């Protein structure tokens, strides 16, 4: 009998398996798809020599992860490439606000008072960026004090606010406010909601402390490096093996599920006690995404020079426009001018496209499960800040929520976060519990981004779930 089976080979599944293998226990990962990696897969979506990241592409959280940072992933083939600047926010006047690697350089690019405000707000946290990310991605256990409690408390005072509220009170210039709205909108939560400022601040601090790199050769390299690390520790991975029922899983003392609550209910069937079932049924999923990838004959012709230096571009104009777009997706409306997150990896990683050509990655938020083609609306937002973009396109590929979910069952209704990340579910996912990874089923654990600390390629959900399994089941 194996010590552990992990269902799903996303970054959390692989991190869980590595943690178990590091403890000297036997472990096998079962993955439904033919290729491993979940949200870190790359595929030739537009043509044989173009490498596109199906889901995640910017790996600030791999760099910042307290667990992944300890693994020798470079020795297993992972190399990060850093764009000149982490992200930029173009505006209709043809300029862009740029967030640079350093607080100082970013502040220098903002209007006088906002430059000072940026130094005051971000400077002290950026100086301790590593400690802060350790605390934010640390174990969430109300019984024990968090790491770096004072730093976390100071950060929490700002983070608990709404992004719109913080942007309006901290910054004077509409341009700075727009830039902050652009980074906070990664949360997929309306920007007038509590704790959305936390997303913006954490991601910006991540940019200052670790950069927003991409993986040379595509995000698949993250998955492949984790898989290679796991195999070097004796772990096994079987792709093309979908688990439809826990009854069909090979005998093992512990089963760790890199799936969301809805899938757990399905594969565990009648074994789930009714009270836990009811609590999982109340788990809320968030808006979906419409994802696009392009093959380009030349780089995007941004009007603003700052956008040519940045890896990630947030498109959507002012704070008011972005807030309106995010409010619409959350409340089930399709917006005509959606907020778009765009990444141009091949500007710094030439291995992603044939010589001289490029790849481009973008998505916008849409209502949960929406069956709508956003291609024209996304391209109109790019054209707005880069006239002539259409002439650069060689091929395009679009996927709405249903297509995303077909490629990865965890993307329920197009929700890329494994469940809504509003304040009500940010820490208490999937249920309010002192051990959110354990389930009432003997030896069965949840280890996906539907557990703390939630969305992103950091592997911490898997790592903490595996630690819980090692402590309770695999002693
Ligand atoms: C479009 C998009 C863009 C994103 N951008 C970023 C980004 O730039 N940076 C970032 O940090 N994060 C990003 N994310 C989020 C990130 O990808 C996820 O938070 C992360 O992958 C979650 O990891 P996970 O291991 O919990 O689940 P997943 O990565 O979703 O993996 C789950 C795995 O389980 C498998 N599985 C599911 N059910 C079964 C079953 N019954 N049997 C066997 N296998 C099963 C799936 O096939 C999948 O391989 C993005 C996500 C998407 C979709």
XYZ file of C-alpha atoms and ligand atoms in Angstrom:
528
model
C 0.000 0.000 0.000
C 1.224 3.499 -0.856
C 1.523 6.094 1.880
C -0.225 8.769 -0.188
C -2.088 9.401 -3.406
C -2.428 12.971 -4.695
C -5.321 13.623 -7.075
C -4.292 16.394 -9.497
C -0.869 17.642 -10.607
C -1.362 21.400 -10.295
C 1.353 23.304 -8.404
C -0.423 22.526 -5.126
C -0.718 18.817 -5.924
C 2.972 18.640 -6.842
C 4.018 20.676 -3.782
C 1.971 18.311 -1.580
C 3.599 15.267 -3.170
C 7.107 16.731 -2.775
C 6.469 17.498 0.913
C 5.360 13.901 1.476
C 8.295 12.463 -0.477
C 10.713 14.689 1.461
C 9.414 13.025 4.625
C 10.440 9.657 3.191
C 6.888 8.470 2.428
C 5.789 6.850 -0.846
C 3.519 8.997 -3.026
C 1.852 8.829 -6.448
C 0.146 11.721 -8.280
C -2.827 10.934 -10.547
C -3.555 13.583 -13.187
C -6.703 13.629 -15.344
C -5.160 15.431 -18.320
C -2.546 13.971 -20.673
C -0.042 16.656 -19.620
C 0.835 17.558 -16.033
C 0.836 20.930 -14.308
C -2.794 22.141 -14.054
C -2.543 25.937 -14.029
C 1.124 25.815 -15.069
C 0.727 24.070 -18.426
C 1.951 25.419 -21.768
C 0.548 24.365 -25.127
C 1.088 25.234 -28.797
C -2.360 26.807 -29.112
C -1.839 28.883 -32.269
C 0.779 26.915 -34.201
C 3.469 24.299 -33.687
C 6.336 26.643 -32.782
C 4.433 29.066 -30.559
C 4.474 28.251 -26.818
C 1.461 29.639 -24.939
C 0.732 29.474 -21.221
C -2.757 28.080 -20.827
C -3.236 29.643 -17.382
C -0.577 31.243 -15.169
C 2.330 33.063 -16.774
C 3.749 35.560 -14.238
C 5.597 33.817 -11.421
C 6.105 36.355 -8.667
C 4.486 33.856 -6.275
C 6.848 31.011 -7.210
C 9.723 33.384 -6.453
C 8.105 34.515 -3.185
C 6.791 31.137 -1.974
C 8.330 30.158 1.389
C 8.199 26.479 0.289
C 9.063 26.615 -3.425
C 11.966 28.947 -2.609
C 13.570 26.080 -0.664
C 13.497 23.658 -3.623
C 16.417 23.394 -6.086
C 14.119 24.133 -9.052
C 16.929 25.688 -11.088
C 18.775 22.359 -10.980
C 15.577 20.825 -12.355
C 15.515 23.164 -15.351
C 13.567 26.227 -14.179
C 14.953 29.597 -15.239
C 13.202 32.892 -14.640
C 13.371 35.778 -17.081
C 12.722 39.267 -15.735
C 11.163 41.949 -17.944
C 12.760 45.412 -17.646
C 9.802 46.533 -15.512
C 7.194 44.340 -13.754
C 4.032 46.114 -14.939
C 2.654 49.194 -16.672
C -0.691 50.935 -16.930
C -1.348 52.881 -20.141
C -3.741 55.828 -20.285
C -5.641 57.513 -23.079
C -3.193 60.445 -23.256
C -0.557 58.066 -24.692
C 1.486 57.796 -21.510
C 1.808 54.965 -19.000
C 2.432 54.657 -15.271
C 5.197 52.094 -14.758
C 5.895 50.030 -11.644
C 9.630 49.432 -11.665
C 11.625 46.914 -9.625
C 12.549 49.553 -7.034
C 10.262 51.723 -4.920
C 12.479 54.742 -5.641
C 12.381 54.426 -9.435
C 8.620 53.882 -9.349
C 8.107 56.902 -7.098
C 10.288 59.046 -9.388
C 7.883 58.315 -12.241
C 4.808 59.454 -10.287
C 3.626 63.027 -9.852
C 5.385 64.837 -6.949
C 2.998 64.175 -4.075
C 2.155 60.655 -5.231
C 5.865 59.867 -5.431
C 6.191 60.779 -1.763
C 3.026 58.825 -0.918
C 4.403 55.756 -2.752
C 7.666 55.883 -0.782
C 5.759 56.295 2.502
C 3.222 53.531 1.814
C 5.330 50.913 0.002
C 8.888 51.720 1.134
C 8.828 50.232 4.668
C 7.057 47.074 3.486
C 9.251 46.615 0.410
C 12.351 46.813 2.636
C 11.018 43.671 4.357
C 9.346 42.172 1.279
C 10.602 38.622 1.971
C 9.351 38.644 5.582
C 6.018 40.061 4.511
C 5.452 37.459 1.794
C 6.430 34.742 4.306
C 3.770 36.075 6.649
C 1.103 36.475 3.958
C 1.726 32.991 2.573
C 2.340 31.556 6.026
C 0.104 29.006 7.743
C -3.238 30.499 8.736
C -3.918 29.151 12.193
C -5.732 31.331 14.732
C -4.233 29.197 17.544
C -0.687 30.355 16.763
C 0.656 33.876 16.230
C 1.554 34.535 12.569
C 5.134 35.083 11.443
C 6.264 38.727 11.816
C 3.082 39.801 13.685
C 3.872 43.542 13.946
C 4.785 43.862 10.280
C 1.653 41.937 9.358
C -0.526 44.111 11.601
C 0.836 47.313 10.008
C 0.277 45.857 6.543
C -3.203 44.659 7.537
C -4.342 48.192 8.408
C -3.940 49.165 4.748
C -4.707 45.774 3.219
C -8.130 45.455 4.832
C -9.373 48.544 2.953
C -11.065 48.581 -0.423
C -8.709 49.210 -3.356
C -10.822 52.153 -4.508
C -10.818 53.684 -1.007
C -7.071 53.297 -0.534
C -6.264 54.617 -4.023
C -8.452 57.713 -3.547
C -7.111 58.569 -0.097
C -3.412 57.740 -0.637
C -2.926 59.207 -4.128
C -3.911 62.537 -5.668
C -3.319 61.857 -9.313
C -5.967 59.905 -11.293
C -3.102 58.182 -13.112
C -1.658 56.663 -9.911
C -5.151 55.693 -8.782
C -5.767 53.948 -12.101
C -2.484 52.029 -11.813
C -3.388 50.812 -8.323
C -6.867 49.773 -9.507
C -5.225 47.790 -12.321
C -3.078 45.696 -9.979
C -5.798 45.296 -7.315
C -8.270 43.987 -9.909
C -6.294 40.713 -10.072
C -8.479 39.853 -7.061
C -11.567 39.379 -9.311
C -13.538 41.097 -6.534
C -15.295 44.502 -6.930
C -12.831 47.230 -6.017
C -15.131 48.838 -3.456
C -15.031 45.645 -1.333
C -12.943 45.302 1.833
C -9.501 43.684 1.461
C -9.157 44.311 -2.288
C -6.408 46.814 -1.397
C -4.516 43.845 0.063
C -4.283 42.154 -3.344
C -2.929 45.328 -4.939
C -0.415 45.937 -2.159
C 0.779 42.322 -1.933
C 1.284 41.982 -5.689
C 3.038 45.358 -5.898
C 5.314 44.470 -2.985
C 5.989 41.169 -4.719
C 7.069 43.189 -7.775
C 9.439 45.308 -5.680
C 10.848 42.416 -3.651
C 10.962 39.571 -6.216
C 10.012 40.980 -9.645
C 7.279 39.597 -11.899
C 9.261 37.020 -13.916
C 8.128 34.525 -16.536
C 9.611 31.033 -16.936
C 11.946 30.644 -19.906
C 10.238 28.230 -22.289
C 6.800 28.672 -20.684
C 5.067 27.937 -17.385
C 5.205 24.226 -18.196
C 8.819 24.487 -17.027
C 7.538 25.242 -13.509
C 5.474 22.048 -13.559
C 8.273 20.035 -15.164
C 10.804 21.246 -12.574
C 8.443 20.349 -9.718
C 7.790 16.942 -11.315
C 11.514 16.307 -11.775
C 12.142 17.307 -8.153
C 9.384 14.922 -7.033
C 10.775 12.026 -9.085
C 14.268 12.659 -7.690
C 12.743 12.042 -4.246
C 11.135 8.782 -5.394
C 7.603 10.084 -6.117
C 5.585 8.904 -9.128
C 3.227 10.715 -11.515
C 0.602 9.103 -13.740
C -0.975 11.377 -16.369
C -4.234 10.626 -18.192
C -5.776 9.111 -15.036
C -8.986 10.906 -14.046
C -10.348 9.992 -10.632
C -14.139 9.797 -10.737
C -14.589 8.207 -7.334
C -12.481 7.801 -4.209
C -13.454 4.116 -4.386
C -11.298 3.754 -7.522
C -8.139 5.237 -5.999
C -5.305 2.684 -5.444
C -4.960 1.716 -1.771
C -3.178 4.456 0.223
C -3.115 5.653 3.818
C -3.778 9.270 2.801
C -5.462 10.865 -0.225
C -4.768 14.522 -0.959
C -7.174 16.155 -3.394
C -5.961 19.029 -5.591
C -9.582 19.726 -6.558
C -12.224 22.283 -5.532
C -15.078 21.543 -3.084
C -17.650 20.803 -5.795
C -15.406 18.105 -7.311
C -14.570 16.676 -3.880
C -18.292 16.230 -3.223
C -18.653 14.430 -6.550
C -15.721 12.036 -6.190
C -16.346 11.338 -2.488
C -20.053 10.677 -3.159
C -22.123 9.287 -0.277
C -19.101 9.081 2.042
C -19.301 12.801 2.935
C -21.208 13.426 6.204
C -24.250 15.608 5.533
C -23.169 18.522 7.757
C -19.786 18.849 5.929
C -21.568 18.371 2.592
C -23.890 21.294 3.359
C -20.946 23.503 4.325
C -19.058 22.650 1.122
C -22.204 23.268 -0.928
C -22.240 26.811 0.433
C -18.710 27.423 -0.916
C -18.905 30.268 -3.453
C -17.189 30.415 -6.858
C -16.267 33.760 -8.392
C -16.486 35.269 -11.885
C -14.961 33.468 -14.859
C -12.362 34.501 -17.400
C -12.215 34.737 -21.160
C -8.632 33.888 -22.105
C -6.861 34.816 -25.362
C -3.499 33.944 -26.893
C -1.967 35.337 -30.066
C 0.878 34.604 -32.420
C 2.270 37.959 -33.612
C 4.547 38.879 -36.496
C 6.016 41.739 -34.410
C 5.727 43.095 -30.857
C 2.604 45.037 -29.828
C 3.048 48.656 -31.046
C 2.270 50.368 -27.724
C 1.933 54.134 -27.904
C 3.457 54.523 -24.437
C 7.142 53.679 -24.276
C 6.654 52.384 -20.700
C 4.495 49.536 -21.988
C 7.323 48.308 -24.198
C 9.530 47.845 -21.119
C 6.951 46.048 -18.956
C 6.138 42.343 -18.878
C 2.535 42.821 -17.738
C 0.157 45.535 -18.937
C -3.165 46.352 -17.249
C -5.663 47.712 -19.788
C -8.815 49.482 -18.755
C -8.127 53.198 -18.327
C -9.169 54.998 -15.160
C -9.971 53.651 -11.711
C -13.668 54.364 -12.344
C -13.651 52.367 -15.595
C -11.839 49.388 -14.075
C -14.073 49.420 -10.995
C -17.131 49.435 -13.267
C -15.830 46.521 -15.327
C -15.057 44.411 -12.226
C -18.425 45.267 -10.657
C -20.147 44.099 -13.841
C -18.381 40.692 -13.990
C -19.097 40.042 -10.294
C -22.771 40.929 -10.713
C -23.328 38.855 -13.855
C -23.053 41.563 -16.529
C -20.785 41.481 -19.581
C -18.869 44.761 -19.941
C -18.216 46.362 -23.322
C -14.837 47.770 -22.306
C -13.453 45.047 -20.001
C -10.423 45.391 -17.765
C -7.756 43.220 -19.459
C -4.593 41.663 -17.967
C -2.000 41.193 -20.688
C 1.492 39.664 -20.660
C 4.088 39.835 -23.455
C 6.583 37.110 -22.456
C 8.387 36.684 -25.782
C 9.857 40.191 -25.572
C 12.247 38.710 -22.997
C 12.009 34.994 -23.820
C 12.715 34.407 -27.495
C 12.245 30.627 -27.090
C 8.463 31.084 -27.174
C 8.118 31.890 -30.878
C 9.984 31.464 -34.180
C 12.779 34.029 -34.717
C 11.481 37.592 -34.832
C 7.909 36.562 -33.978
C 6.031 36.850 -30.686
C 3.382 35.395 -28.403
C 0.872 37.401 -26.399
C -1.322 36.301 -23.444
C -4.372 38.074 -22.016
C -7.664 37.559 -20.245
C -10.619 39.543 -18.979
C -13.129 38.740 -16.265
C -16.640 37.669 -17.289
C -19.665 36.528 -15.277
C -19.382 33.021 -13.795
C -20.002 30.470 -16.547
C -20.730 33.164 -19.181
C -21.040 31.862 -22.725
C -19.799 34.977 -24.506
C -17.050 35.653 -27.030
C -14.939 38.543 -25.689
C -12.282 38.398 -28.464
C -13.351 41.604 -30.221
C -13.760 43.503 -26.939
C -10.334 42.409 -25.642
C -8.685 43.320 -28.947
C -10.422 46.716 -28.943
C -8.871 47.442 -25.538
C -5.409 46.549 -26.893
C -5.969 48.631 -30.043
C -7.029 51.550 -27.807
C -3.501 51.758 -26.357
C -1.603 50.213 -29.302
C -3.116 51.369 -32.616
C -2.090 49.012 -35.410
C -2.165 45.915 -33.146
C -4.558 44.097 -35.488
C -1.982 44.175 -38.281
C 0.514 42.299 -36.066
C -1.745 39.278 -35.522
C -0.843 36.051 -37.319
C -3.192 33.759 -35.360
C -5.454 33.976 -32.323
C -6.996 31.491 -29.882
C -9.816 32.250 -27.431
C -11.346 30.239 -24.584
C -14.387 31.073 -22.477
C -15.267 29.550 -19.097
C -16.600 26.247 -20.513
C -13.502 25.645 -22.659
C -11.230 26.491 -19.712
C -13.099 24.051 -17.472
C -12.833 21.294 -20.105
C -9.043 21.677 -20.018
C -8.889 21.779 -16.195
C -11.874 20.708 -14.071
C -10.712 23.032 -11.242
C -11.615 26.118 -13.303
C -15.268 25.844 -12.282
C -17.400 28.205 -14.399
C -14.163 29.881 -15.529
C -13.160 30.834 -11.959
C -9.351 30.779 -11.941
C -9.101 31.229 -8.165
C -10.587 27.899 -7.044
C -13.405 29.915 -5.457
C -14.179 33.577 -4.771
C -11.425 35.439 -2.883
C -13.544 38.049 -1.123
C -13.026 38.720 2.581
C -15.653 36.113 3.511
C -13.611 33.351 1.890
C -10.061 34.641 1.762
C -8.896 32.929 4.975
C -11.789 30.601 5.707
C -11.666 28.385 2.661
C -13.249 25.988 2.017
C -15.020 26.155 5.430
C -14.419 27.854 8.769
C -12.069 25.398 10.462
C -8.887 25.234 12.547
C -7.586 22.739 9.990
C -9.081 23.672 6.610
C -7.061 20.952 4.819
C -8.547 18.021 6.746
C -11.973 16.628 5.842
C -14.211 14.437 8.012
C -13.240 11.507 5.743
C -10.502 9.435 7.311
C -7.158 10.235 5.650
C -8.698 12.505 2.965
C -7.359 16.068 2.605
C -8.043 19.024 0.332
C -4.846 20.612 -1.007
C -5.947 22.944 -3.834
C -6.217 26.740 -4.025
C -9.664 26.323 -2.437
C -7.699 26.199 0.847
C -5.524 28.956 2.408
C -3.603 30.896 1.230
C -5.676 30.572 -1.974
C -5.105 31.506 -5.610
C -1.671 31.624 -7.251
C 1.289 29.433 -8.136
C 2.984 29.245 -4.735
C 2.290 25.620 -3.755
C 1.600 26.629 -0.147
C -1.899 25.054 -0.029
C -0.391 21.725 -1.066
C 2.548 22.059 1.307
C 0.347 22.813 4.347
C -2.143 20.059 3.443
C 0.724 17.564 3.208
C 2.072 18.712 6.576
C -1.384 18.149 8.059
C -1.509 14.657 6.519
C 1.997 13.823 7.790
C 1.026 14.916 11.288
C -2.393 13.255 11.491
C -2.350 10.237 9.140
C 1.216 9.449 8.102
C 2.950 9.632 11.490
C -6.057 32.073 -17.127
C -5.320 31.972 -15.817
C -4.292 32.845 -15.527
C -3.602 32.761 -14.327
N -2.516 33.574 -14.118
C -1.741 33.386 -13.019
C -0.474 34.012 -12.919
O -0.022 34.674 -13.853
N 0.252 33.815 -11.775
C -0.197 33.004 -10.750
O 0.492 32.864 -9.728
N -1.385 32.359 -10.851
C -2.149 32.516 -11.968
N -3.305 31.793 -12.125
C -3.796 30.972 -10.997
C -3.040 29.659 -10.851
O -2.901 29.008 -12.094
C -3.802 28.766 -9.875
O -4.064 29.471 -8.676
C -2.993 27.520 -9.542
O -2.680 26.780 -10.710
C -3.783 26.633 -8.588
O -3.062 25.453 -8.372
P -3.790 24.119 -7.906
O -2.731 23.103 -7.807
O -4.621 24.424 -6.703
O -4.831 23.751 -9.059
P -4.632 23.578 -10.621
O -3.382 24.213 -11.065
O -5.899 24.026 -11.254
O -4.458 22.004 -10.832
C -5.472 21.087 -10.575
C -5.116 19.809 -11.310
O -5.981 18.762 -10.881
C -6.394 18.018 -12.014
N -7.633 17.357 -11.675
C -8.825 17.939 -11.382
N -9.749 17.011 -11.136
C -9.141 15.803 -11.248
C -9.590 14.456 -11.120
N -10.855 14.160 -10.803
N -8.700 13.440 -11.321
C -7.393 13.717 -11.621
N -6.933 14.985 -11.781
C -7.797 16.014 -11.597
C -6.525 19.066 -13.088
O -6.515 18.485 -14.389
C -5.312 19.928 -12.809
O -4.167 19.436 -13.465
C -3.993 31.817 -13.349
C -5.017 30.914 -13.631
C -5.660 30.964 -14.865
C -6.693 29.931 -15.187
